[in-house]
mmCIF file of C-alpha atoms and ligand atoms in Angstrom:
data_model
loop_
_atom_site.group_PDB
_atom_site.id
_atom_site.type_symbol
_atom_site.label_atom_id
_atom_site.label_comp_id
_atom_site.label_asym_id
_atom_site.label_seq_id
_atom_site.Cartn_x
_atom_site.Cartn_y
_atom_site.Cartn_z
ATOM 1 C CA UNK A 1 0.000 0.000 0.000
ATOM 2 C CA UNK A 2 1.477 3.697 -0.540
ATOM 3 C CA UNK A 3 2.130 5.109 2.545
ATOM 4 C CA UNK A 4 0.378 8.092 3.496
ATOM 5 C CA UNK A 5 1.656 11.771 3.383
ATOM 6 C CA UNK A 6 0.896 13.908 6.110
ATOM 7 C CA UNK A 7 2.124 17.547 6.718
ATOM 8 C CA UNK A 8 1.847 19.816 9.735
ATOM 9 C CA UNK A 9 2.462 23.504 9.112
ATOM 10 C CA UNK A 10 1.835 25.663 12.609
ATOM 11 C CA UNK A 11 3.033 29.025 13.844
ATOM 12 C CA UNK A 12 3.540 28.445 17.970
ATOM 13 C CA UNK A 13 5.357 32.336 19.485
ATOM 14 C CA UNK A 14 4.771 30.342 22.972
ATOM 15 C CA UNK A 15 4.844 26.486 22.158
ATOM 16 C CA UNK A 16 1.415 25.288 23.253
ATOM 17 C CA UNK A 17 0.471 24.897 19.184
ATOM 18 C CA UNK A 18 3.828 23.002 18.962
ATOM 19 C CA UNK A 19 3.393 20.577 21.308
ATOM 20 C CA UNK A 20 -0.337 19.663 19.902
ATOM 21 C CA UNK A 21 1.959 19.619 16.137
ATOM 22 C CA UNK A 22 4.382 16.681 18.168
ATOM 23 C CA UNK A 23 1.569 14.941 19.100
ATOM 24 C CA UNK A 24 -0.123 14.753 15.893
ATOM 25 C CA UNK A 25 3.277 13.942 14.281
ATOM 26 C CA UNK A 26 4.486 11.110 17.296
ATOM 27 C CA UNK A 27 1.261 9.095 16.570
ATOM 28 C CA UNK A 28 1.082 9.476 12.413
ATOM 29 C CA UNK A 29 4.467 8.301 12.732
ATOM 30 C CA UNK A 30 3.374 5.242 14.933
ATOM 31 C CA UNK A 31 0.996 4.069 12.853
ATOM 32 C CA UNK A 32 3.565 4.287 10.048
ATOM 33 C CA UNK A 33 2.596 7.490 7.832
ATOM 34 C CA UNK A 34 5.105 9.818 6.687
ATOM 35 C CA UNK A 35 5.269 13.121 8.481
ATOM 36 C CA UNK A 36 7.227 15.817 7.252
ATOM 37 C CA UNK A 37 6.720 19.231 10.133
ATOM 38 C CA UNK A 38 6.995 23.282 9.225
ATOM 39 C CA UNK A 39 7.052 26.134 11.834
ATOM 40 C CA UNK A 40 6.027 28.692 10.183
ATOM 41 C CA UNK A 41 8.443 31.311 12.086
ATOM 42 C CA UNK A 42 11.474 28.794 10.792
ATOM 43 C CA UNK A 43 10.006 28.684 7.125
ATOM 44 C CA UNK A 44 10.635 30.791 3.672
ATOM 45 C CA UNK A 45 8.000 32.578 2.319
ATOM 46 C CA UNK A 46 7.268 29.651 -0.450
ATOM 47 C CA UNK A 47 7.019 27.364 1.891
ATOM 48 C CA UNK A 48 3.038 26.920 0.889
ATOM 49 C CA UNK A 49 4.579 26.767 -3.113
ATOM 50 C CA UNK A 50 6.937 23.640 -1.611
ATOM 51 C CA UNK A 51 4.437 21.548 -0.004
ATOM 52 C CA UNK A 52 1.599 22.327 -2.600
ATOM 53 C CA UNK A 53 4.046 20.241 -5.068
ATOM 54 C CA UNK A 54 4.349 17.602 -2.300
ATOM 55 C CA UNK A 55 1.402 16.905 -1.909
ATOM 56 C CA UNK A 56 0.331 16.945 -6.078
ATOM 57 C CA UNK A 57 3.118 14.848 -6.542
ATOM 58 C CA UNK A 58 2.093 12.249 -3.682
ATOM 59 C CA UNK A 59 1.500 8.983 -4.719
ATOM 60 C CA UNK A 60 -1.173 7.857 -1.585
ATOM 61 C CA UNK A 61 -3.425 10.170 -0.102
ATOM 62 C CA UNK A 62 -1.808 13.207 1.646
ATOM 63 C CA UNK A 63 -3.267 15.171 4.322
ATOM 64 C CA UNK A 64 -2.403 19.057 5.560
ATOM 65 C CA UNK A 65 -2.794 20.242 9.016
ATOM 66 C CA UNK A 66 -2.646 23.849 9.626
ATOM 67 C CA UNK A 67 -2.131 24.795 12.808
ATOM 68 C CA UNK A 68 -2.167 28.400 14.438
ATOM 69 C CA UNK A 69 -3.137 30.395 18.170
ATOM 70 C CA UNK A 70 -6.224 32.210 18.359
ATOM 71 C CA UNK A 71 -5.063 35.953 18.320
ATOM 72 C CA UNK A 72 -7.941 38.132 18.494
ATOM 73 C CA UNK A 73 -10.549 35.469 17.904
ATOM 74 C CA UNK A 74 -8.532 34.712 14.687
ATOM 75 C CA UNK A 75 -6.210 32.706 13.487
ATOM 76 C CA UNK A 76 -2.516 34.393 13.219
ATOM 77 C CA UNK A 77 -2.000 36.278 9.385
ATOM 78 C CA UNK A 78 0.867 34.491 9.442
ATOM 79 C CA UNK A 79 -0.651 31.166 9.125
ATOM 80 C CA UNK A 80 -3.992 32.748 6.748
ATOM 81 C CA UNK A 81 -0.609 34.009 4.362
ATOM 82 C CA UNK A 82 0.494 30.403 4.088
ATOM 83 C CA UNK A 83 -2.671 29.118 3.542
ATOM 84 C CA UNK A 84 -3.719 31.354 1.265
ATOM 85 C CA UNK A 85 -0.806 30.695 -0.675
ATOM 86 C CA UNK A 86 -1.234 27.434 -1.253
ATOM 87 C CA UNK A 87 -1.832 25.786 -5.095
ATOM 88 C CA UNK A 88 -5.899 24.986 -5.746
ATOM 89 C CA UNK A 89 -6.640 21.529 -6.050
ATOM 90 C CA UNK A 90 -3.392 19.714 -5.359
ATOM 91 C CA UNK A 91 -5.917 16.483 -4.430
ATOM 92 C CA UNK A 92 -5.445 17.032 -0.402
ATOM 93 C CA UNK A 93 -7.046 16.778 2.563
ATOM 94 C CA UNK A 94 -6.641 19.171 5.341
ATOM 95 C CA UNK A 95 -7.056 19.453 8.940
ATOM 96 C CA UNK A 96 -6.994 23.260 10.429
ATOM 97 C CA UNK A 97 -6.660 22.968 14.349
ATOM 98 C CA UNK A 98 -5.986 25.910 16.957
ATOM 99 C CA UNK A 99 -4.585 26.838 20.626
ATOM 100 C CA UNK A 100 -6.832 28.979 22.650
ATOM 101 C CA UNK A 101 -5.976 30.673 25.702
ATOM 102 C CA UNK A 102 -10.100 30.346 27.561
ATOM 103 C CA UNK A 103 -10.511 33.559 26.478
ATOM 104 C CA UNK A 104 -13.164 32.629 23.665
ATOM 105 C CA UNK A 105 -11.577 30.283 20.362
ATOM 106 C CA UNK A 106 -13.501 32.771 18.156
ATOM 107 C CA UNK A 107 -13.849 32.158 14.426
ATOM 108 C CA UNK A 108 -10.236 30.738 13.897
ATOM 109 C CA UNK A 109 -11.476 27.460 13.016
ATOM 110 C CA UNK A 110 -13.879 28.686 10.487
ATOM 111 C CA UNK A 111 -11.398 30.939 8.929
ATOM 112 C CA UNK A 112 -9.174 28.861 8.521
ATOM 113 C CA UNK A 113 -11.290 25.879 7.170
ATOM 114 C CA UNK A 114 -12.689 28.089 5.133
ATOM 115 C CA UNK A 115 -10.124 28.655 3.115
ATOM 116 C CA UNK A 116 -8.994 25.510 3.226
ATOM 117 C CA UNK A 117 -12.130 24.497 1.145
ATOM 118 C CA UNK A 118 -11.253 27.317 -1.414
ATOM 119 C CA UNK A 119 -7.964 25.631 -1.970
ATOM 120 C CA UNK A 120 -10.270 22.473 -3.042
ATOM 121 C CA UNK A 121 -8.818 20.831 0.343
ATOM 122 C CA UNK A 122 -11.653 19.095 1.694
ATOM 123 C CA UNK A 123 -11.868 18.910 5.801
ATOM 124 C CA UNK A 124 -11.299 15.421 7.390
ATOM 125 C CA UNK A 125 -11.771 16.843 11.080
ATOM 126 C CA UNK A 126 -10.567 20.017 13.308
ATOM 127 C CA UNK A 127 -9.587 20.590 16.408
ATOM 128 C CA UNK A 128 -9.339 23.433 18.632
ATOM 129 C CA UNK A 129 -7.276 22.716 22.212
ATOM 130 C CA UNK A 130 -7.362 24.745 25.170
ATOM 131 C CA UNK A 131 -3.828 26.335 26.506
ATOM 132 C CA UNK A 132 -2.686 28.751 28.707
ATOM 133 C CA UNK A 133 -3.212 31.953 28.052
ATOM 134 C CA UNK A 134 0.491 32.881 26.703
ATOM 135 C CA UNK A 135 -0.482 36.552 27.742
ATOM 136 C CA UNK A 136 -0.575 35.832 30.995
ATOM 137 C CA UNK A 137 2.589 34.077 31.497
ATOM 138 C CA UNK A 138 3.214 35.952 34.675
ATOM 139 C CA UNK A 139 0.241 35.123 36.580
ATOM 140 C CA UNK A 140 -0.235 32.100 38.989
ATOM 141 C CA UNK A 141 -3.758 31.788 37.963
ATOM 142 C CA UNK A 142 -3.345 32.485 34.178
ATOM 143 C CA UNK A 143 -6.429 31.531 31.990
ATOM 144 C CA UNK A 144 -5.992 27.899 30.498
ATOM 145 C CA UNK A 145 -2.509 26.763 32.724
ATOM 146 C CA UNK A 146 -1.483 23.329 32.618
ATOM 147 C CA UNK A 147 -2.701 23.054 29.195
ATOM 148 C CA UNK A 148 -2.717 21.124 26.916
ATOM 149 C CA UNK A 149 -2.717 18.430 29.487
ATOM 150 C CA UNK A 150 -2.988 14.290 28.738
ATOM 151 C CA UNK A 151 -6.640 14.544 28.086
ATOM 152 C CA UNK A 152 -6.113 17.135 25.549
ATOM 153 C CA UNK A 153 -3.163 14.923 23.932
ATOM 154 C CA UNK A 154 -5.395 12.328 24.303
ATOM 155 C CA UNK A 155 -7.829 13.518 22.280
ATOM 156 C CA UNK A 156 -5.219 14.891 19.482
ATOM 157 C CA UNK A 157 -4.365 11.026 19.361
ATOM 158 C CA UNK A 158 -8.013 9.716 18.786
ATOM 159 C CA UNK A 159 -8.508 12.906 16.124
ATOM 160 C CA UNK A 160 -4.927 11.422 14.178
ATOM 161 C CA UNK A 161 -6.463 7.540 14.412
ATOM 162 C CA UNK A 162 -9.896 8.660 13.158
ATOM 163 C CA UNK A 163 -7.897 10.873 10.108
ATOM 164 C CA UNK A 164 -5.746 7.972 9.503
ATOM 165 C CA UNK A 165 -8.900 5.899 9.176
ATOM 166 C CA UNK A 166 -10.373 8.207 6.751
ATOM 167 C CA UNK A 167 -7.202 8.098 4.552
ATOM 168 C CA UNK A 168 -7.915 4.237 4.067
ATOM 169 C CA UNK A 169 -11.149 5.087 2.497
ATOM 170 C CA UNK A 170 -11.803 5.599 -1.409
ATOM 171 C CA UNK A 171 -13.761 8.740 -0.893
ATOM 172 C CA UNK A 172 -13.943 9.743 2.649
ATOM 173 C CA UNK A 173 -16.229 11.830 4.115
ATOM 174 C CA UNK A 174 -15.552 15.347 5.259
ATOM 175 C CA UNK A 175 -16.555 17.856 7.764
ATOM 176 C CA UNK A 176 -18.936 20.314 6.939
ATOM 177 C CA UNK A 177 -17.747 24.495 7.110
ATOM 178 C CA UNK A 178 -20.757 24.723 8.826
ATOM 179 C CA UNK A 179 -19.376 22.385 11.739
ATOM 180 C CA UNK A 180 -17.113 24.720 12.859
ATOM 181 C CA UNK A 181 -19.328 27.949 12.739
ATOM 182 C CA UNK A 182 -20.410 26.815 16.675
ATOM 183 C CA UNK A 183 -20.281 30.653 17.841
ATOM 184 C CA UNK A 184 -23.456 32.467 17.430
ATOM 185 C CA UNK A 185 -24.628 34.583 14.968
ATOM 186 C CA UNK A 186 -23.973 38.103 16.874
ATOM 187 C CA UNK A 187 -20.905 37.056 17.916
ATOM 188 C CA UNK A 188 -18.915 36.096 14.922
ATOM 189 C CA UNK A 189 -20.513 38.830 13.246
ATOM 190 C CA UNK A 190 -18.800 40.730 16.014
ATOM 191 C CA UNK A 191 -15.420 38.606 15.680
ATOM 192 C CA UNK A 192 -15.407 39.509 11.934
ATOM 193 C CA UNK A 193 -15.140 42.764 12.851
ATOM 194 C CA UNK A 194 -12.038 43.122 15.256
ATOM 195 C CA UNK A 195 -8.744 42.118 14.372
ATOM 196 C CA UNK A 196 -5.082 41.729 15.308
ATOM 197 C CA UNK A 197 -4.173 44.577 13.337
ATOM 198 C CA UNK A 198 -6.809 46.740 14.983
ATOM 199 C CA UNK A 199 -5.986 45.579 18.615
ATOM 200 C CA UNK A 200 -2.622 46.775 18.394
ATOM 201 C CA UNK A 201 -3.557 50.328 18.571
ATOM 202 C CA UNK A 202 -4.437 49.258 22.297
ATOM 203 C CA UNK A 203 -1.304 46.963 23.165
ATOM 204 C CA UNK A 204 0.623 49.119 25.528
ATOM 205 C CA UNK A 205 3.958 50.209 24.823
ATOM 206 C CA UNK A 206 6.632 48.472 25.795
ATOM 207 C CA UNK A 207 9.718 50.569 27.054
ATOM 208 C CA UNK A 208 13.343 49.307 26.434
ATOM 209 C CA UNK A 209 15.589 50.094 29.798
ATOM 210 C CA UNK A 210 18.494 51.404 27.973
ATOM 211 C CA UNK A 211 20.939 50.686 31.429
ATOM 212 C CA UNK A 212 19.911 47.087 31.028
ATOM 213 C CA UNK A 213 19.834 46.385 27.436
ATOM 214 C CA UNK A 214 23.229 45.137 26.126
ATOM 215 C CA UNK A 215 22.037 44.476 22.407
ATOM 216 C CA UNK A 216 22.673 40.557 22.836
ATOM 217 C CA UNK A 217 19.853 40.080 20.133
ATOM 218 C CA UNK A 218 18.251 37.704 21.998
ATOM 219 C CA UNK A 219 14.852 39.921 21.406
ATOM 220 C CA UNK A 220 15.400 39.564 17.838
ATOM 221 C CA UNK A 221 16.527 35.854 17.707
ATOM 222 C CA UNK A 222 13.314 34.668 19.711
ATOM 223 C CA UNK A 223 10.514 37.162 18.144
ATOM 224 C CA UNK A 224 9.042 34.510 15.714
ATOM 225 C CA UNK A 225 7.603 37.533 13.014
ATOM 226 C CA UNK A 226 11.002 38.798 12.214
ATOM 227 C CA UNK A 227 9.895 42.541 13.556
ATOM 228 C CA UNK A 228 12.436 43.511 15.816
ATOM 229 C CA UNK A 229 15.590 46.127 14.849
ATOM 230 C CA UNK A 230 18.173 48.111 16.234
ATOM 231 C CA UNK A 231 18.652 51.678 16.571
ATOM 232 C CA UNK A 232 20.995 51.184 18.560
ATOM 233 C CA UNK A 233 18.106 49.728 21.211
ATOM 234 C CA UNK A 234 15.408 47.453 20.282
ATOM 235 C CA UNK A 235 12.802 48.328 18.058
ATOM 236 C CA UNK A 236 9.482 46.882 17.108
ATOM 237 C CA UNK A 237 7.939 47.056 13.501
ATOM 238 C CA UNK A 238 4.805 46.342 11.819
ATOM 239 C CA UNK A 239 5.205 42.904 11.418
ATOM 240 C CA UNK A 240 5.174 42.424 15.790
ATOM 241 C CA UNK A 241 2.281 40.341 16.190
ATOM 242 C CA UNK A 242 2.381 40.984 20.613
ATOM 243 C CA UNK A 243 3.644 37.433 21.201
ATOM 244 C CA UNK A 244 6.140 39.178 23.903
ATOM 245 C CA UNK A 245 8.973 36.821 23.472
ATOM 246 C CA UNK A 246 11.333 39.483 23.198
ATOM 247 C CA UNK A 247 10.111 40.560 26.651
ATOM 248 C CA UNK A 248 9.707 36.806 28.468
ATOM 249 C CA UNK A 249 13.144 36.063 27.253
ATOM 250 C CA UNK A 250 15.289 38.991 27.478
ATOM 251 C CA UNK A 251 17.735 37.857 29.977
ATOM 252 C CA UNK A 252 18.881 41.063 31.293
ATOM 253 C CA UNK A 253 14.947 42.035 31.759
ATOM 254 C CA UNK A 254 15.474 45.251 30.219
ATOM 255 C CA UNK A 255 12.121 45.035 28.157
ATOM 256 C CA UNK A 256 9.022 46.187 29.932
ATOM 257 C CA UNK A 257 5.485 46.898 29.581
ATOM 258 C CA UNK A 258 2.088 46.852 31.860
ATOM 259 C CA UNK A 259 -0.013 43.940 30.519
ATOM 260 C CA UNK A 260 -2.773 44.730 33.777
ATOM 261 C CA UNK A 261 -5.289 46.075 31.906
ATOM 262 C CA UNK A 262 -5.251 43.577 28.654
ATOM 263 C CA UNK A 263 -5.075 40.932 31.754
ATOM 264 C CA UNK A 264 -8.625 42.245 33.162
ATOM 265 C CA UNK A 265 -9.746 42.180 29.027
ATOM 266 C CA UNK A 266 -8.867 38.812 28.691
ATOM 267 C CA UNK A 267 -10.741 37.419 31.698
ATOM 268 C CA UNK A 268 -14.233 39.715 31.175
ATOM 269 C CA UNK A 269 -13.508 37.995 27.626
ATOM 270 C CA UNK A 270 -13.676 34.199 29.042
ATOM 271 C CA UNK A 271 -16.506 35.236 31.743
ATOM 272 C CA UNK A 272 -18.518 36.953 29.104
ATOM 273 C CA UNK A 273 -18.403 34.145 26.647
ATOM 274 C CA UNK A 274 -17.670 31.032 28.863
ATOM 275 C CA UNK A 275 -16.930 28.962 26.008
ATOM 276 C CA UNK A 276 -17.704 24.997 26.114
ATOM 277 C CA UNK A 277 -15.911 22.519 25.426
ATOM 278 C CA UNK A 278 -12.480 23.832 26.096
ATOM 279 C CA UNK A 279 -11.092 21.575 23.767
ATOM 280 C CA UNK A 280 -13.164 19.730 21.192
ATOM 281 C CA UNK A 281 -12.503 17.425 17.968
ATOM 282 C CA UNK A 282 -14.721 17.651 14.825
ATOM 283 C CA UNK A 283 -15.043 14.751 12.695
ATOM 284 C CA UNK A 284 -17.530 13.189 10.837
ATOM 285 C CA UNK A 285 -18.940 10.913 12.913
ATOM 286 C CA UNK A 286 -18.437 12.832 15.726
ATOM 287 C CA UNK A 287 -16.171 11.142 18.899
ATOM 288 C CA UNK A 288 -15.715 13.000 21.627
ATOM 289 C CA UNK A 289 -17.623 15.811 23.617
ATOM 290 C CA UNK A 290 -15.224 17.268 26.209
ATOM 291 C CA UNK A 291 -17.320 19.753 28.847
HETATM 292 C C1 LIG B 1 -1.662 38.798 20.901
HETATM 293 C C2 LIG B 1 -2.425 37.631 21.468
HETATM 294 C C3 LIG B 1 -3.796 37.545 21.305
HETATM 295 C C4 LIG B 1 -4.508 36.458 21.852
HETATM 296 N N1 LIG B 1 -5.863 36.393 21.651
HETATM 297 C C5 LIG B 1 -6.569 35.376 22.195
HETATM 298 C C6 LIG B 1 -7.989 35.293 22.033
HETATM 299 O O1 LIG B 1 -8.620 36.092 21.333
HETATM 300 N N2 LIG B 1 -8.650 34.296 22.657
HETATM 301 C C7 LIG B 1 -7.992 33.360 23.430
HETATM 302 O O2 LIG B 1 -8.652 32.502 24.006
HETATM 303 N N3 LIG B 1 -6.643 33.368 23.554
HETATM 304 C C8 LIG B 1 -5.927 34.351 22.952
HETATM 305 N N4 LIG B 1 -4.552 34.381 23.066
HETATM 306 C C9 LIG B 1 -3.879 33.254 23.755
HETATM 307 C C10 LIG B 1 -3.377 32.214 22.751
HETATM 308 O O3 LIG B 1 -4.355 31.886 21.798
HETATM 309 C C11 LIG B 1 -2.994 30.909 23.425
HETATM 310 O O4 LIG B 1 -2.214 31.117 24.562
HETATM 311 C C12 LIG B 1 -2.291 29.992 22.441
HETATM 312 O O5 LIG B 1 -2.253 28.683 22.957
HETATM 313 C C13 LIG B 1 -0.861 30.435 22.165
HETATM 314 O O6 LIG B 1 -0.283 29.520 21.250
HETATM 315 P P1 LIG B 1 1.284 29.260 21.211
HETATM 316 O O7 LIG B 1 1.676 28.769 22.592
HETATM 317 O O8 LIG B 1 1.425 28.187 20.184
HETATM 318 O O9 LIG B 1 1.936 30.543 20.861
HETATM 319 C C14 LIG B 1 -3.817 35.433 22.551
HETATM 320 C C15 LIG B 1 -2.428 35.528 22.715
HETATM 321 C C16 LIG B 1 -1.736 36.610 22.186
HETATM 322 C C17 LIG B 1 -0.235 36.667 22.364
#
C-alpha cells in the first residue's frame, strides 16, 4: 500500500500549538505514515509553493494540518498568508486545528477551514485545544494553565487515528464548514469585525531600559515575526504580532510593559463568553464531547 503523506504547518510564538503539532506527528508516525513538520516562524516565504508540489506529486493520499493560536478570535496572518498561498486543487485533505488561551476560540477554526475548502482541500476533522493563556505568562492563575494536558493529547491522538482511518477510504467523508461555525450569529458577526491589526492600537507600549539592554539580540533571535531592529536599542515594527517573546526572554529584563489592563480584558472575555468545550474534535462521525 502507498504510505500516506501527512504535513503539519503551525506558527507556535509560545509552544502550546507546537506541542499539539508533536503529538499529531508522534502518533502518524506510529501508525507508520510519513510526516514531514513546518514552523512557520522557521520557514521561507514559499514554503506553501513547496508543499503544494508535495502533496500533487504524492502517490497515496496526503493530508495538511494547519495549525495556528487564536489571536484576536482569529487565526494568526501568518498562518492565513500560508494558507492562502497554497496551489488549488493539489488532491489534499486538510485538517486546520488551533490553541486557545479560555478567552473565547472565536472564528479561527472557520477561517481557517474556510479557506482551506477554497484551496479544493476538503476537511477530514478540526480541532481546537485549550492552553494557557500565553499573555498571561506571569500570573499564577493564568487563563488555560497546565494546558494542553494528557486529556487534551489524548484527544489529538483519537482525532490522528480517526484521520488515519479516513485516509484508508476511497472517498472519505468530510466535515462540513458549517461544523465549525459553533459561535453564534452576533458574535462572529462581532469577531469579523475586530482584528489583530486593529488591537494593536491598544497593546501598551513596551519601554526598552536602555541601562539594562546590552544588544545581545536575543529579542530579535526569539521574536518569531522577524519585527524587531536596532537603533541602537530594540525596536518593534509592523510585522510584531504581541507574542512578547522578546520581553519573556530577554535575559537582562530590560524590556518592559504593563499587561494589567489587557489581563482584566482577557478574563471579562472568558466570563462573558464562557466557552464549552475547552477543547473539542470535529469529525464526521463525531467522537468525543469534552465539557
Ligand atoms: C496577541 C495575542 C492575542 C490572543 N488572543 C486570544 C484570544 O482572542 N482568545 C484566546 O482565548 N486566547 C488568545 N490568546 C492566547 C493564545 O491563543 C494561546 O495562549 C495559544 O495557545 C498560544 O499559542 P502558542 O503557545 O502556540 O503561541 C492570545 C495571545 C496573544 C499573544
Amino acid at each position: 500500500m502507498k504510505k500516506k503523506k501527512i504535513f503539519i504547518v503551525y506558527f507556535s510564538p509560545a509552544g502550546s500549538t507546537r506541542h499539539v503539532a508533536e503529538v499529531i506527528e508522534k502518533q502518524f508516525l506510529a501508525l507508520g505514515a510519513e510526516v514531514s513538520s513546518f514552523d512557520l516562524a522557521e520557514c521561507s516565504s514559499d514554503v506553501a509553493t513547496t508543499i503544494s508540489l508535495q502533496m500533487e506529486a504524492s502517490e497515496g493520499k496526503s493530508c495538511l494540518f494547519v495549525g495556528s493560536p487564536v489571536y484576536v478570535s482569529h487565526a494568526v496572518p501568518l498562518v492565513m498568508e500560508f494558507i492562502a498561498g497554497l496551489k488549488e486543487n493539489t488532491g489534499a485533505f486538510a485538517v486546520p486545528f488551533v490553541t486557545w488561551g479560555g478567552a473565547c476560540s472565536g472564528i479561527s477554526l472557520y477561517e481557517m477551514g474556510k479557506e482551506l475548502l477554497n484551496k479544493g482541500l476538503p476537511l477530514l476533522g478540526a480541532a481546537k485545544v485549550l492552553a494557557v493563556h500565553s499573555l498571561m505568562w506571569p500570573l499564577e492563575n493564568a487563563l488555560g494553565k497546565g494546558h494542553p494536558d494528557a486529556d487534551d493529547d489524548q484527544m489529538v491522538k483519537e482525532l490522528v487515528d480517526h484521520i488515519n482511518q479516513k485516509l484508508h477510504e476511497d472517498h472519505p467523508e468530510g466535515i462540513k464548514l458549517s461544523d465549525l461555525a459553533y459561535q453564534s450569529k452576533e458574535n462572529h458577526a462581532e469577531m469579523e469585525k475586530i482584528s489583530l491589526q486593529a488591537a494593536k492600537a491598544h497593546m501598551p507600549e513596551r519601554t526598552i531600559d536602555t541601562e539594562l539592554c546590552n544588544q545581545c539580540q536575543v529579542c530579535s533571535d526569539v521574536c518569531p515575526a522577524d519585527a524587531v531592529t536596532f537603533a541602537p536599542y530594540p525596536e518593534f515594527g509592523d510585522g510584531c504580532v504581541f507574542c512578547f517573546n522578546c520581553m519573556k526572554k530577554c535575559p537582562e529584563e530590560a524590556i518592559n510593559t504593563d499587561l494589567s489592563e489587557i489581563w482584566q480584558r482577557i478574563k471579562d472575555r472568558a466570563a462573558f463568553f464562557s466557552e464549552k468545550p475547552y477543547s473539542q474534535i470535529f469529525t464526521i462521525p463525531p467522537l468525543i464531547q469534552r465539557s
